[in-house]
mmCIF file of C-alpha atoms in Angstrom:
data_model
loop_
_atom_site.group_PDB
_atom_site.id
_atom_site.type_symbol
_atom_site.label_atom_id
_atom_site.label_comp_id
_atom_site.label_asym_id
_atom_site.label_seq_id
_atom_site.Cartn_x
_atom_site.Cartn_y
_atom_site.Cartn_z
ATOM 1 C CA MET P 1178 0.000 0.000 0.000
ATOM 2 C CA SER P 1179 1.445 3.364 -1.037
ATOM 3 C CA THR P 1180 1.968 6.349 1.288
ATOM 4 C CA THR P 1181 -0.267 9.294 0.433
ATOM 5 C CA VAL P 1182 1.306 12.753 0.407
ATOM 6 C CA MET P 1183 -0.016 16.310 0.335
ATOM 7 C CA LEU P 1184 2.177 19.223 -0.788
ATOM 8 C CA VAL P 1185 1.807 22.833 0.393
ATOM 9 C CA ASP P 1186 3.859 25.556 -1.302
ATOM 10 C CA ASP P 1187 2.826 28.838 -2.884
ATOM 11 C CA HIS P 1188 5.207 28.282 -5.818
ATOM 12 C CA GLU P 1189 3.537 25.975 -8.326
ATOM 13 C CA LEU P 1190 6.830 25.047 -9.978
ATOM 14 C CA ILE P 1191 8.205 23.816 -6.668
ATOM 15 C CA ARG P 1192 5.037 21.841 -5.966
ATOM 16 C CA GLN P 1193 5.101 20.246 -9.392
ATOM 17 C CA GLY P 1194 8.784 19.407 -9.091
ATOM 18 C CA LEU P 1195 8.218 17.738 -5.737
ATOM 19 C CA ALA P 1196 5.149 15.950 -7.059
ATOM 20 C CA ARG P 1197 7.202 14.435 -9.873
ATOM 21 C CA ALA P 1198 9.878 13.351 -7.388
ATOM 22 C CA PHE P 1199 7.280 11.622 -5.218
ATOM 23 C CA GLU P 1200 5.496 10.000 -8.139
ATOM 24 C CA ARG P 1201 8.779 8.461 -9.305
ATOM 25 C CA ASP P 1202 8.743 6.438 -6.083
ATOM 26 C CA VAL P 1203 6.349 3.503 -6.354
ATOM 27 C CA ASP P 1204 5.660 3.676 -2.602
ATOM 28 C CA MET P 1205 4.525 7.316 -2.629
ATOM 29 C CA HIS P 1206 1.404 8.924 -4.106
ATOM 30 C CA VAL P 1207 0.547 12.640 -4.121
ATOM 31 C CA VAL P 1208 -3.155 13.089 -3.362
ATOM 32 C CA GLY P 1209 -3.405 16.829 -2.834
ATOM 33 C CA GLN P 1210 -1.706 20.199 -3.308
ATOM 34 C CA ALA P 1211 -2.236 23.662 -1.841
ATOM 35 C CA GLY P 1212 -0.643 27.104 -1.934
ATOM 36 C CA SER P 1213 -1.565 28.642 1.429
ATOM 37 C CA VAL P 1214 -2.302 27.852 5.053
ATOM 38 C CA ASN P 1215 -6.074 28.080 4.670
ATOM 39 C CA GLU P 1216 -6.123 26.081 1.460
ATOM 40 C CA GLY P 1217 -3.740 23.555 2.975
ATOM 41 C CA LEU P 1218 -5.989 22.905 5.966
ATOM 42 C CA SER P 1219 -9.014 22.614 3.711
ATOM 43 C CA VAL P 1220 -7.316 20.147 1.357
ATOM 44 C CA PHE P 1221 -5.965 18.163 4.307
ATOM 45 C CA HIS P 1222 -9.459 17.556 5.646
ATOM 46 C CA GLU P 1223 -10.604 16.506 2.181
ATOM 47 C CA VAL P 1224 -7.843 14.034 1.324
ATOM 48 C CA ARG P 1225 -6.533 12.945 4.767
ATOM 49 C CA PRO P 1226 -2.988 12.131 3.597
ATOM 50 C CA ASP P 1227 -0.439 10.047 5.477
ATOM 51 C CA VAL P 1228 2.149 12.838 5.157
ATOM 52 C CA VAL P 1229 1.966 16.616 4.722
ATOM 53 C CA VAL P 1230 4.980 18.396 3.219
ATOM 54 C CA THR P 1231 4.698 22.153 3.730
ATOM 55 C CA ASP P 1232 6.799 25.216 3.078
ATOM 56 C CA LEU P 1233 7.522 27.298 6.173
ATOM 57 C CA GLN P 1234 6.671 30.670 4.594
ATOM 58 C CA LEU P 1235 3.226 30.891 2.998
ATOM 59 C CA PRO P 1236 1.260 33.932 1.752
ATOM 60 C CA ASP P 1237 -1.243 33.883 4.621
ATOM 61 C CA GLY P 1238 0.972 32.667 7.445
ATOM 62 C CA LEU P 1239 3.453 29.986 8.425
ATOM 63 C CA GLY P 1240 3.434 26.324 7.529
ATOM 64 C CA LEU P 1241 3.804 25.722 11.269
ATOM 65 C CA GLU P 1242 0.146 26.683 11.595
ATOM 66 C CA ILE P 1243 -0.684 23.668 9.455
ATOM 67 C CA VAL P 1244 1.689 21.514 11.485
ATOM 68 C CA ARG P 1245 0.102 22.542 14.782
ATOM 69 C CA ALA P 1246 -3.447 22.118 13.506
ATOM 70 C CA VAL P 1247 -2.815 18.675 12.025
ATOM 71 C CA ARG P 1248 -0.814 17.501 15.024
ATOM 72 C CA SER P 1249 -3.596 18.572 17.375
ATOM 73 C CA GLU P 1250 -5.893 16.213 15.465
ATOM 74 C CA SER P 1251 -3.548 13.300 14.892
ATOM 75 C CA ASP P 1252 -0.316 11.779 16.178
ATOM 76 C CA SER P 1253 -0.033 9.475 13.170
ATOM 77 C CA VAL P 1254 0.225 11.982 10.310
ATOM 78 C CA GLY P 1255 3.771 12.701 9.143
ATOM 79 C CA LEU P 1256 4.629 16.408 8.949
ATOM 80 C CA VAL P 1257 7.611 17.654 6.938
ATOM 81 C CA VAL P 1258 8.616 21.334 6.969
ATOM 82 C CA LEU P 1259 10.573 22.854 4.053
ATOM 83 C CA THR P 1260 12.350 26.203 4.270
ATOM 84 C CA MET P 1261 15.090 28.365 2.814
ATOM 85 C CA HIS P 1262 16.006 29.528 6.338
ATOM 86 C CA ALA P 1263 17.311 26.619 8.422
ATOM 87 C CA GLY P 1264 18.426 28.340 11.611
ATOM 88 C CA ASP P 1265 18.131 27.172 15.208
ATOM 89 C CA ASP P 1266 14.961 29.186 15.812
ATOM 90 C CA GLN P 1267 13.126 27.734 12.813
ATOM 91 C CA ILE P 1268 14.225 24.169 13.552
ATOM 92 C CA PHE P 1269 13.219 24.271 17.197
ATOM 93 C CA ALA P 1270 9.931 25.992 16.343
ATOM 94 C CA ALA P 1271 9.171 23.123 13.950
ATOM 95 C CA MET P 1272 10.037 20.579 16.644
ATOM 96 C CA GLU P 1273 7.826 22.294 19.201
ATOM 97 C CA ALA P 1274 4.943 22.491 16.723
ATOM 98 C CA GLY P 1275 5.060 18.721 16.272
ATOM 99 C CA ALA P 1276 6.861 18.342 12.946
ATOM 100 C CA SER P 1277 8.335 14.971 11.996
ATOM 101 C CA ALA P 1278 11.125 16.354 9.815
ATOM 102 C CA PHE P 1279 12.775 19.600 8.745
ATOM 103 C CA VAL P 1280 14.410 19.898 5.308
ATOM 104 C CA GLY P 1281 16.173 22.836 3.659
ATOM 105 C CA LYS P 1282 14.918 23.832 0.226
ATOM 106 C CA ASP P 1283 18.468 23.549 -1.052
ATOM 107 C CA SER P 1284 18.295 19.802 -0.397
ATOM 108 C CA LYS P 1285 17.824 17.304 -3.213
ATOM 109 C CA ALA P 1286 14.266 16.240 -3.999
ATOM 110 C CA SER P 1287 15.258 12.706 -3.016
ATOM 111 C CA GLU P 1288 16.031 13.978 0.512
ATOM 112 C CA VAL P 1289 12.535 15.425 0.775
ATOM 113 C CA VAL P 1290 11.093 12.077 -0.292
ATOM 114 C CA SER P 1291 13.282 10.290 2.262
ATOM 115 C CA ALA P 1292 12.134 12.709 4.975
ATOM 116 C CA ALA P 1293 8.507 12.016 4.039
ATOM 117 C CA LYS P 1294 9.126 8.270 4.281
ATOM 118 C CA HIS P 1295 10.628 8.789 7.730
ATOM 119 C CA ALA P 1296 7.648 10.934 8.718
ATOM 120 C CA ALA P 1297 5.207 8.253 7.580
ATOM 121 C CA VAL P 1298 6.683 5.559 9.820
ATOM 122 C CA ALA P 1299 7.900 7.718 12.726
ATOM 123 C CA PRO P 1300 5.712 10.844 12.798
ATOM 124 C CA ARG P 1301 6.756 11.845 16.321
ATOM 125 C CA THR P 1302 10.509 11.272 15.898
ATOM 126 C CA PHE P 1303 12.106 14.486 14.643
ATOM 127 C CA LEU P 1304 14.538 14.280 11.715
ATOM 128 C CA CYS P 1305 16.761 17.042 10.411
ATOM 129 C CA ALA P 1306 19.600 16.046 8.102
ATOM 130 C CA GLY P 1307 21.315 19.416 8.573
ATOM 131 C CA LEU P 1308 21.083 19.494 12.360
ATOM 132 C CA SER P 1309 24.494 20.312 13.808
ATOM 133 C CA ALA P 1310 25.957 18.304 16.668
ATOM 134 C CA ALA P 1311 25.532 21.231 19.047
ATOM 135 C CA MET P 1312 21.912 21.735 18.021
ATOM 136 C CA MET P 1313 21.235 18.012 18.358
ATOM 137 C CA ARG P 1314 22.584 18.091 21.910
ATOM 138 C CA ARG P 1315 20.312 20.983 22.763
ATOM 139 C CA ALA P 1316 17.355 19.221 21.136
ATOM 140 C CA THR P 1317 17.802 15.869 22.862
ATOM 141 C CA ALA P 1318 19.558 16.676 26.131
ATOM 142 C CA PRO P 1319 17.645 16.851 29.419
ATOM 143 C CA ALA P 1320 16.613 20.333 30.429
ATOM 144 C CA ALA P 1321 19.653 22.215 31.652
ATOM 145 C CA PRO P 1322 19.572 23.420 35.261
ATOM 146 C CA ARG P 1323 18.852 27.093 35.664
ATOM 147 C CA LEU P 1324 21.935 29.073 36.607
ATOM 148 C CA SER P 1325 21.833 32.656 37.770
ATOM 149 C CA GLY P 1326 23.430 35.296 35.574
ATOM 150 C CA ARG P 1327 26.454 35.451 37.855
ATOM 151 C CA GLU P 1328 26.768 31.653 37.900
ATOM 152 C CA GLU P 1329 26.750 31.627 34.104
ATOM 153 C CA GLU P 1330 29.614 34.134 34.120
ATOM 154 C CA VAL P 1331 31.540 31.991 36.593
ATOM 155 C CA LEU P 1332 30.909 28.857 34.496
ATOM 156 C CA VAL P 1333 32.377 30.523 31.413
ATOM 157 C CA LEU P 1334 35.469 31.565 33.371
ATOM 158 C CA LEU P 1335 35.820 28.041 34.763
ATOM 159 C CA ALA P 1336 35.754 26.771 31.185
ATOM 160 C CA GLU P 1337 38.487 29.277 30.303
ATOM 161 C CA GLY P 1338 40.669 27.640 32.956
ATOM 162 C CA LEU P 1339 40.647 30.423 35.550
ATOM 163 C CA GLY P 1340 41.128 29.576 39.212
ATOM 164 C CA THR P 1341 38.982 30.814 42.053
ATOM 165 C CA SER P 1342 41.116 33.873 42.829
ATOM 166 C CA ASP P 1343 41.305 34.865 39.160
ATOM 167 C CA ILE P 1344 37.547 34.496 38.790
ATOM 168 C CA ALA P 1345 37.044 36.643 41.872
ATOM 169 C CA GLY P 1346 39.334 39.314 40.456
ATOM 170 C CA ARG P 1347 37.762 39.246 36.996
ATOM 171 C CA LEU P 1348 34.237 39.640 38.394
ATOM 172 C CA TYR P 1349 35.190 41.958 41.268
ATOM 173 C CA LEU P 1350 34.074 39.436 43.895
ATOM 174 C CA SER P 1351 35.594 38.234 47.132
ATOM 175 C CA GLU P 1352 37.169 34.777 46.921
ATOM 176 C CA SER P 1353 34.583 33.408 49.344
ATOM 177 C CA THR P 1354 31.765 34.654 47.110
ATOM 178 C CA ALA P 1355 33.422 33.162 44.035
ATOM 179 C CA LYS P 1356 33.784 29.832 45.871
ATOM 180 C CA THR P 1357 30.099 29.963 46.795
ATOM 181 C CA HIS P 1358 29.085 30.454 43.158
ATOM 182 C CA ILE P 1359 31.341 27.580 42.090
ATOM 183 C CA THR P 1360 29.841 25.328 44.760
ATOM 184 C CA HIS P 1361 26.318 26.183 43.606
ATOM 185 C CA ILE P 1362 27.274 25.421 39.998
ATOM 186 C CA TYR P 1363 28.677 22.027 40.973
ATOM 187 C CA GLN P 1364 25.548 21.242 42.978
ATOM 188 C CA LYS P 1365 23.179 22.209 40.144
ATOM 189 C CA LEU P 1366 25.168 20.156 37.628
ATOM 190 C CA GLY P 1367 25.579 17.193 39.973
ATOM 191 C CA ALA P 1368 29.361 17.482 39.676
ATOM 192 C CA ALA P 1369 32.147 16.860 42.161
ATOM 193 C CA ASN P 1370 34.809 18.954 40.433
ATOM 194 C CA ARG P 1371 35.547 21.378 37.599
ATOM 195 C CA ALA P 1372 36.052 18.708 34.927
ATOM 196 C CA GLN P 1373 32.771 16.960 35.706
ATOM 197 C CA ALA P 1374 30.924 20.278 35.779
ATOM 198 C CA LEU P 1375 32.271 21.364 32.394
ATOM 199 C CA VAL P 1376 31.645 18.007 30.728
ATOM 200 C CA THR P 1377 28.061 18.023 32.023
ATOM 201 C CA ALA P 1378 27.553 21.641 30.932
ATOM 202 C CA MET P 1379 28.823 20.877 27.433
ATOM 203 C CA ARG P 1380 26.618 17.808 27.127
ATOM 204 C CA MET P 1381 23.632 19.946 28.021
ATOM 205 C CA GLY P 1382 24.573 22.550 25.419
ATOM 206 C CA MET P 1383 25.282 25.204 28.043
ATOM 207 C CA LEU P 1384 28.729 26.001 26.625
ATOM 208 C CA ASP P 1385 28.057 25.640 22.882
ATOM 209 C CA ASP P 1386 28.684 29.341 22.319
ATOM 210 C CA LEU P 1387 31.879 29.403 24.366
ATOM 211 C CA PRO P 1388 34.729 31.115 22.434
ATOM 212 C CA SER P 1389 37.631 28.859 21.506
ATOM 213 C CA GLY P 1390 40.245 28.418 24.178
ATOM 214 C CA GLY P 1391 38.097 26.815 26.885
ATOM 215 C CA SER P 1392 39.786 24.317 29.156
ATOM 216 C CA LEU P 1393 38.902 21.295 31.277
ATOM 217 C CA ARG P 1394 41.803 21.812 33.653
#
């Protein structure tokens, strides 16, 4: 039995190109097309496809509106988001909306088809071929503990290899206050020492934006 697909994009040439790519696969069958959010939702309710492939930017809104609406009705429909702008914000917004996959428009048509196949069998498992390692850690890691602004500053300086007295001097703190912040950081990260704290922080994506030169000493 073939997988039914619906395409949403306001550019007809793109829709037709994708439709041809899907129809070349014997396991896929395009059953509907639309060019806007409103039309997309209307067509979806008419054809009830297995997978919806939608552009992020549409004339009357965002494709994420379609994703949210469909996901609120069904956990089994695959939802693939296409976009020219594949930044962290867009990717995580797609994840939060309930998308199954995120694909850049500069990808090959075969990658879109592959993403749709993934979405059909694992609609609630997010796929993004261009997801960086750092972004993947942030997407899949447990929620990071909440550090205060001062603790975040101390964490960065710990990662730069500074000792307690140097941290105190850099932040204009007493050594006892600096030690207190370090102790709180270790407690929140469940760490016994600097190395454990920094490894845990990196795994949780808390130091992804750290300038080069950080240290685990």
